[in-house]
Coordinates of C-alpha atoms and ligand atoms in Angstrom, one line a residue:
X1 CA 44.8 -34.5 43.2
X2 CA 43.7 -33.3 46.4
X3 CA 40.5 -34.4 47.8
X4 CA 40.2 -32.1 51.0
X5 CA 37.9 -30.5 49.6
X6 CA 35.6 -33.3 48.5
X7 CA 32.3 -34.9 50.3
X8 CA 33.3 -37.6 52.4
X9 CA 31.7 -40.7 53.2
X10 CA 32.1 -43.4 55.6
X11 CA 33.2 -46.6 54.0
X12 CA 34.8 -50.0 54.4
X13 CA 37.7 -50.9 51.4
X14 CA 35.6 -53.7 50.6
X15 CA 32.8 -50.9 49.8
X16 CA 35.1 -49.6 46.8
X17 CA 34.8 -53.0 45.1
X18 CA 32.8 -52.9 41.9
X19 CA 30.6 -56.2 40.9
X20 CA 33.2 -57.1 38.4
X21 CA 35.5 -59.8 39.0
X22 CA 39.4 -59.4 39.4
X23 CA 40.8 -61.6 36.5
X24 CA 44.7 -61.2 37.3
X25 CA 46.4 -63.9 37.6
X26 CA 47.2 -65.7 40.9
X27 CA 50.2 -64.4 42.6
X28 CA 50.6 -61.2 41.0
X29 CA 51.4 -58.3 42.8
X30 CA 48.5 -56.1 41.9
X31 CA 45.8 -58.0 43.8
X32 CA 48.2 -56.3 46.9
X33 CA 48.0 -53.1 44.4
X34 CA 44.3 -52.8 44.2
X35 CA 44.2 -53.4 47.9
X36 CA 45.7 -50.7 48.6
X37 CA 43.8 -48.4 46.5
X38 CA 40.7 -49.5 48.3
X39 CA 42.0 -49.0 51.5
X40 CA 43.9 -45.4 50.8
X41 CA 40.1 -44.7 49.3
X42 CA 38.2 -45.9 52.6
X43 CA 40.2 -44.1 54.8
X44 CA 40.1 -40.5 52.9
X45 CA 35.9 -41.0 53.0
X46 CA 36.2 -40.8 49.2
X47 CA 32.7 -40.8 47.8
X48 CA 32.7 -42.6 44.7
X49 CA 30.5 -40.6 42.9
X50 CA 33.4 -37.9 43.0
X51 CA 36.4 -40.4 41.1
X52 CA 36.9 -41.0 38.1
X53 CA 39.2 -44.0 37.8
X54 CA 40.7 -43.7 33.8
X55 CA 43.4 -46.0 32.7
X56 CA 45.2 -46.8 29.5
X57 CA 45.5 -50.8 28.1
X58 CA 47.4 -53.7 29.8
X59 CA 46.2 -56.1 33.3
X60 CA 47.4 -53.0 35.3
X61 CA 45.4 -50.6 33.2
X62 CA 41.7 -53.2 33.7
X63 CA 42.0 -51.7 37.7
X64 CA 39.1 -48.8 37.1
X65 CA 36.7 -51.9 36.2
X66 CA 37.3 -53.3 39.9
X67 CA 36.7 -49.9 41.5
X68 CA 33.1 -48.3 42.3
X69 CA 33.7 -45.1 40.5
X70 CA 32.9 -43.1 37.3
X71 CA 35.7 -44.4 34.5
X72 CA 37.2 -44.4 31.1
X73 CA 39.3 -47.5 29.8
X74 CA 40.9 -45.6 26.9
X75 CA 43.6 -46.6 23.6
X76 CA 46.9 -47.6 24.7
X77 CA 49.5 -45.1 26.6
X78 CA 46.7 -42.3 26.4
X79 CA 45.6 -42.6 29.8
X80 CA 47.2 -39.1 30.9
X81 CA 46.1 -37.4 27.9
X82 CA 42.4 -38.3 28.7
X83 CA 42.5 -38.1 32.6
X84 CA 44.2 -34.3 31.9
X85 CA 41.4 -33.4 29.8
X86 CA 38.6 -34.9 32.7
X87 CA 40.5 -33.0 35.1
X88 CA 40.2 -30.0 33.8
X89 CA 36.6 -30.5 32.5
X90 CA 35.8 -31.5 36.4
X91 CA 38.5 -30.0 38.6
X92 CA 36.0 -30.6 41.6
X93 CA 36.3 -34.4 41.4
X94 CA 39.4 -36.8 41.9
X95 CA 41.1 -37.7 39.0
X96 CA 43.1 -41.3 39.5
X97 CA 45.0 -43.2 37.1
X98 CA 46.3 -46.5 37.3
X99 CA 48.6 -48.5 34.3
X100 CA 51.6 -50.3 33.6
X101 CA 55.3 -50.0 32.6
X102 CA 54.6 -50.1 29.1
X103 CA 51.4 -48.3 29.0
X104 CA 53.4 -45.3 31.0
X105 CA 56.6 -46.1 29.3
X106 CA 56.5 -46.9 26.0
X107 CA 54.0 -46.1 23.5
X108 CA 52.9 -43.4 26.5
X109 CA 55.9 -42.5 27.1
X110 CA 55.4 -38.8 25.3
X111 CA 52.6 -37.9 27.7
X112 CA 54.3 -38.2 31.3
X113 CA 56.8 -35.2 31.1
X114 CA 53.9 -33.3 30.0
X115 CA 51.5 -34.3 33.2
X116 CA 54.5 -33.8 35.0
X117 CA 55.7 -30.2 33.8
X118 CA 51.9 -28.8 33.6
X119 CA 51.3 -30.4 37.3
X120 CA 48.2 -31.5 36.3
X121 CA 46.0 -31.8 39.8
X122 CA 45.5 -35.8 39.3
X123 CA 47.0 -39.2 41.1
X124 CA 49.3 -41.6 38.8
X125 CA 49.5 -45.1 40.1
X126 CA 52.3 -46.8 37.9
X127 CA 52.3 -50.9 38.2
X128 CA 55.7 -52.1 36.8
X129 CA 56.3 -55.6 36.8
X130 CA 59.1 -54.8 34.4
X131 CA 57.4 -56.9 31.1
X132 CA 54.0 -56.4 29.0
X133 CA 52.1 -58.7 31.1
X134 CA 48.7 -58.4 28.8
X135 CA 50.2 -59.4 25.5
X136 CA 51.9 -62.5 27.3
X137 CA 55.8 -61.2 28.0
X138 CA 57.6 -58.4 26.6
X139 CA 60.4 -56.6 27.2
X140 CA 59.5 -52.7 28.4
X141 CA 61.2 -49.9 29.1
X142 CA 61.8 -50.9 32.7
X143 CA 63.1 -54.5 32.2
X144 CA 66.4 -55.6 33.2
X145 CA 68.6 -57.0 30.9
X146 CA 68.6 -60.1 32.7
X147 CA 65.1 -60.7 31.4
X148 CA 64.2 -63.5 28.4
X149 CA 61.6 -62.4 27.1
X150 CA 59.4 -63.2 23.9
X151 CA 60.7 -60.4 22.1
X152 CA 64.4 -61.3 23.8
X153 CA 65.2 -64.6 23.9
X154 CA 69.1 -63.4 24.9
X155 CA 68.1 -61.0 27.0
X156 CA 67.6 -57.2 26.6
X157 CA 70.0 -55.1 24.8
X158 CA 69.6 -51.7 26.7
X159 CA 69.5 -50.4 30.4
X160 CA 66.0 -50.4 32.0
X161 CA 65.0 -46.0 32.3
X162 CA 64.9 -44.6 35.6
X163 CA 61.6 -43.7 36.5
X164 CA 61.6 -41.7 39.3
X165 CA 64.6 -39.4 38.1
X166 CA 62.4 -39.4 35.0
X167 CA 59.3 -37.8 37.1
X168 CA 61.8 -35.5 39.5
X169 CA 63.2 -34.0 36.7
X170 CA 60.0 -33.3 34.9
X171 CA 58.4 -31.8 38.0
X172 CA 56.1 -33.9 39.4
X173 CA 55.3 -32.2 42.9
X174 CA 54.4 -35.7 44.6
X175 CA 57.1 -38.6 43.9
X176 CA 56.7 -41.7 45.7
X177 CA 57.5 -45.7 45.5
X178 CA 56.3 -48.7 46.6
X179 CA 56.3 -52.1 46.4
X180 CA 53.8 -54.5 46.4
X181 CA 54.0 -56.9 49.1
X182 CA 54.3 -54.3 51.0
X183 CA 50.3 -52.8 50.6
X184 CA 50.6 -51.2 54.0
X185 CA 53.1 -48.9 52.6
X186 CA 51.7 -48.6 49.5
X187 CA 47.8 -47.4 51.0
X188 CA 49.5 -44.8 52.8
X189 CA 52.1 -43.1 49.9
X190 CA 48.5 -43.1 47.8
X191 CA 46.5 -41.8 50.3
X192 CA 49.5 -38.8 50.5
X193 CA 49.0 -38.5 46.6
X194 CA 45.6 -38.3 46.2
X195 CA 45.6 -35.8 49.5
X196 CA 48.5 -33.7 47.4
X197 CA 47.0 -30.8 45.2
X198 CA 49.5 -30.8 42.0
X199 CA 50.1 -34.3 40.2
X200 CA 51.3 -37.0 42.3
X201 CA 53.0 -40.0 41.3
X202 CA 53.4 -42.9 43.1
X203 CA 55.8 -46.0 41.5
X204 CA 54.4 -49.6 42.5
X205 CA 57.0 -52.4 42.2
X206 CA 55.0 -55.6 41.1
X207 CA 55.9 -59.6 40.5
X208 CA 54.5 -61.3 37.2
X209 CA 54.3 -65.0 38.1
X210 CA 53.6 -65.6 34.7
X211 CA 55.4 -63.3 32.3
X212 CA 58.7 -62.3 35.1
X213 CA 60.9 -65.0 36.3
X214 CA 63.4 -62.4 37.1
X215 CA 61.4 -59.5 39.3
X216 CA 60.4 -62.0 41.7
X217 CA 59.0 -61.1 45.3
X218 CA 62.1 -62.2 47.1
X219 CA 64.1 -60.2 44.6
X220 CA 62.0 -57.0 45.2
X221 CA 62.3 -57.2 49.0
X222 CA 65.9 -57.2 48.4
X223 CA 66.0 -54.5 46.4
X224 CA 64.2 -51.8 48.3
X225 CA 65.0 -49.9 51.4
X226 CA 63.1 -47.1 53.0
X227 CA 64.1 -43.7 52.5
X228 CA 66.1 -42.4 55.9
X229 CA 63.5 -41.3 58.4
X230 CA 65.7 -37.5 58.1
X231 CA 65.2 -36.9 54.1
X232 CA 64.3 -33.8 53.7
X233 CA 61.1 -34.3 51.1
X234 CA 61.5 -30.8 50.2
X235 CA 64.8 -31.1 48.4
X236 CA 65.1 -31.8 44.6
X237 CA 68.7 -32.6 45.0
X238 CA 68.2 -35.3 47.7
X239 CA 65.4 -36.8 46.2
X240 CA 67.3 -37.5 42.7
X241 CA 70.1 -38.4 44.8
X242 CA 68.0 -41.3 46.5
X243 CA 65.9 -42.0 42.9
X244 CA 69.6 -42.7 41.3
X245 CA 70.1 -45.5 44.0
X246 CA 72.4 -46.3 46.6
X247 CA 76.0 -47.8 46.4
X248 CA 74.5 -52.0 45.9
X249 CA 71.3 -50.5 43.9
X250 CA 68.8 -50.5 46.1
X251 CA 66.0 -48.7 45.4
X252 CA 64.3 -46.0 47.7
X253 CA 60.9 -46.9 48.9
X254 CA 58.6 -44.5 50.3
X255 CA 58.0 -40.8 49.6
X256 CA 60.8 -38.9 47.6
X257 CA 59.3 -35.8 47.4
X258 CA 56.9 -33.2 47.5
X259 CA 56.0 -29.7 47.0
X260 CA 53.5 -27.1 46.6
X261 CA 52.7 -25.4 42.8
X262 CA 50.3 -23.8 41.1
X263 CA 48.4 -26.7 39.2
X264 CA 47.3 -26.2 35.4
X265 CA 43.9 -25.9 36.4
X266 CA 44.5 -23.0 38.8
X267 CA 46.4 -21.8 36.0
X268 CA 44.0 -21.9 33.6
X269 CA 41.3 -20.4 35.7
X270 CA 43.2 -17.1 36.1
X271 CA 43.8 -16.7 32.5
X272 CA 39.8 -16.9 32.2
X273 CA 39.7 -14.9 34.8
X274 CA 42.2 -12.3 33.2
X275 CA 40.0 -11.8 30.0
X276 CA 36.8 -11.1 32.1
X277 CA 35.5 -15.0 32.4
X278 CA 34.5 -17.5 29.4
X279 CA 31.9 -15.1 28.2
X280 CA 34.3 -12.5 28.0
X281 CA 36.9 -14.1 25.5
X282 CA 37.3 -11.5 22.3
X283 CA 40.3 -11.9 20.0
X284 CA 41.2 -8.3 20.4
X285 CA 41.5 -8.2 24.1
X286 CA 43.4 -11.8 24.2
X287 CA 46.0 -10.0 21.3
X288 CA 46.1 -6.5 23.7
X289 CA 47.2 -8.7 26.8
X290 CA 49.4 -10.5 25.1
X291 CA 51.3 -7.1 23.8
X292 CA 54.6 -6.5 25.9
Ligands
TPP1 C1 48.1 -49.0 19.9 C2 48.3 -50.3 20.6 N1 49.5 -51.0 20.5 C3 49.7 -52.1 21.1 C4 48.7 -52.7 21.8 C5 49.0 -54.0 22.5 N2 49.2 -53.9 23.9 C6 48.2 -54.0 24.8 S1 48.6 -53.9 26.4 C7 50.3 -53.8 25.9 C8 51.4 -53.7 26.9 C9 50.9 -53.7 28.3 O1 52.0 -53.6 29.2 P1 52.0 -52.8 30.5 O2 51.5 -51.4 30.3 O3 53.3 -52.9 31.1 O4 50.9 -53.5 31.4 P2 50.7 -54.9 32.1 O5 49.8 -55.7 31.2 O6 52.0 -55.5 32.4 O7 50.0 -54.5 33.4 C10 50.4 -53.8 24.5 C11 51.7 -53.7 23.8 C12 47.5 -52.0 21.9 N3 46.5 -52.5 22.7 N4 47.3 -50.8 21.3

């Protein structure tokens, strides 16, 4: 989403905290997560009154509750579906979404080409900690085989998706990644998203103490590097090239890619426009403009 254009305000990150408590567990990554939400919000001068924080089901998806902002806590995986509508209902406010691996993933898994492809003008902040942390330790979509989960005692059968291929190739028009313990990082790449007009996505790399014995922190650190200081963030081609991992695996951390589109609200708005405004909309002139 891009909130140039909004009101701003002068705020501490502290300022962004709601008077609900933070009942993650402790140790796991998203305390560093929500951190830097608060911080990417404090220093764009977001005015709360102009967010609208909407999330799906799952620990990652209970983050609008600890944010000063309007909200929606909707079913399971229908996060975008809701947020897309909001959007386009209130194209003047910022639109940010915040869920899991799962929640994205699996039984939401339908809806993220679609955000992707329409470049819907909102922010996607995706936790995965690689397992279903709210229903106590599942295997998702992004779990390593490695894991033993509840649902695999053995470990998994299948390969974890790929989900910043899986964004690139949709179109998302911001793709980033982050990790964690890294919130620095992480406050900055969603500060560019929620700067970015089109729909941004930023992928957060989290432990689970509780649920993960596998995705540890050591592990992540391992496993990311920085994207070279000379990628060209304009190329699709380099991008998917970094998002498919290096040689030893390692996984690109911060911003893959990013370029400018006509968003679906923009879009939508010249169709209205087109047919002489909202008032204007007659079946016979909609079937006359749509003759070759
Ligand atoms: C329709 C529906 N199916 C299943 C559930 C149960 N459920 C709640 S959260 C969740 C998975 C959450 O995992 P993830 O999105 O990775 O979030 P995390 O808790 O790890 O942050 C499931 C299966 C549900 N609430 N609704």
């Amino acid at each position: 989403m891009s909130v140039a254009a909004l009101h701003k305000v002068d705020l501490k990150p502290k300022d962004y905290k709601s008077e609900v408590s933070v009942v993650w567990c402790p140790g796991c990554g998203y305390h560093g997560i929500l951190n830097s939400i608060y911080r990417a919000l404090s220093e764009l001068g977001v005015d709360y009154s102009n967010l609208m924080a909407i999330s799906g089901i799952g620990c990652s998806s209970r983050t609008p509750y600890f944010i000063k902002s309007y909200k929606m806590h909707t079913l399971h995986g229908r996060a975008g579906p809701v947020a897309t509508g909001a959007q386009l209902a209130r194209p003047d406010l910022a639109v940010l979404v915040t869920g899991g691996d799962g929640d994205g993933y699996s039984i939401g898994g339908g809806h993220m080409p679609h955000m992707a492809r329409k470049n819907v003008n909102l922010t996607y902040v995706l936790y995965d900690n690689g397992i279903y942390g709210l229903t106590k330790g599942q295997y998702s979509p992004t779990s390593r085989p490695e894991l033993k989960a509840y649902t695999t005692p053995y470990g998994g059968p299948d390969e974890p998706l790929n989900p910043l291929l899986y964004m690139l190739t949709y179109g998302a028009t911001y793709v980033a990644q982050g990790f964690a313990g890294k919130p620095q990082i992480c406050a900055e790449l969603i500060k560019g998203a929620m700067e970015h007009k089109g729909f941004s996505y930023v992928h957060i790399f989290s432990q689970c103490p509780t649920y993960n014995n596998i995705d540890t922190v050591e592990f992540y650190r391992e496993l990311v590097r920085d994207v070279p200081a000379d990628h060209d963030t304009s190329n699709l081609g380099a991008a998917m090239e970094l998002a498919r991992r290096d040689a030893e695996g390692h996984a690109p951390m911060g911003l893959l890619y990013k370029i400018d589109k006509p968003t679906l609200d923009e879009r939508l708005a010249a169709i209205v426009t087109k047919v002489g405004g909202h008032a204007g909309y007659d079946i016979n002139k909609i079937i006359d403009l749509a003759r070759p």
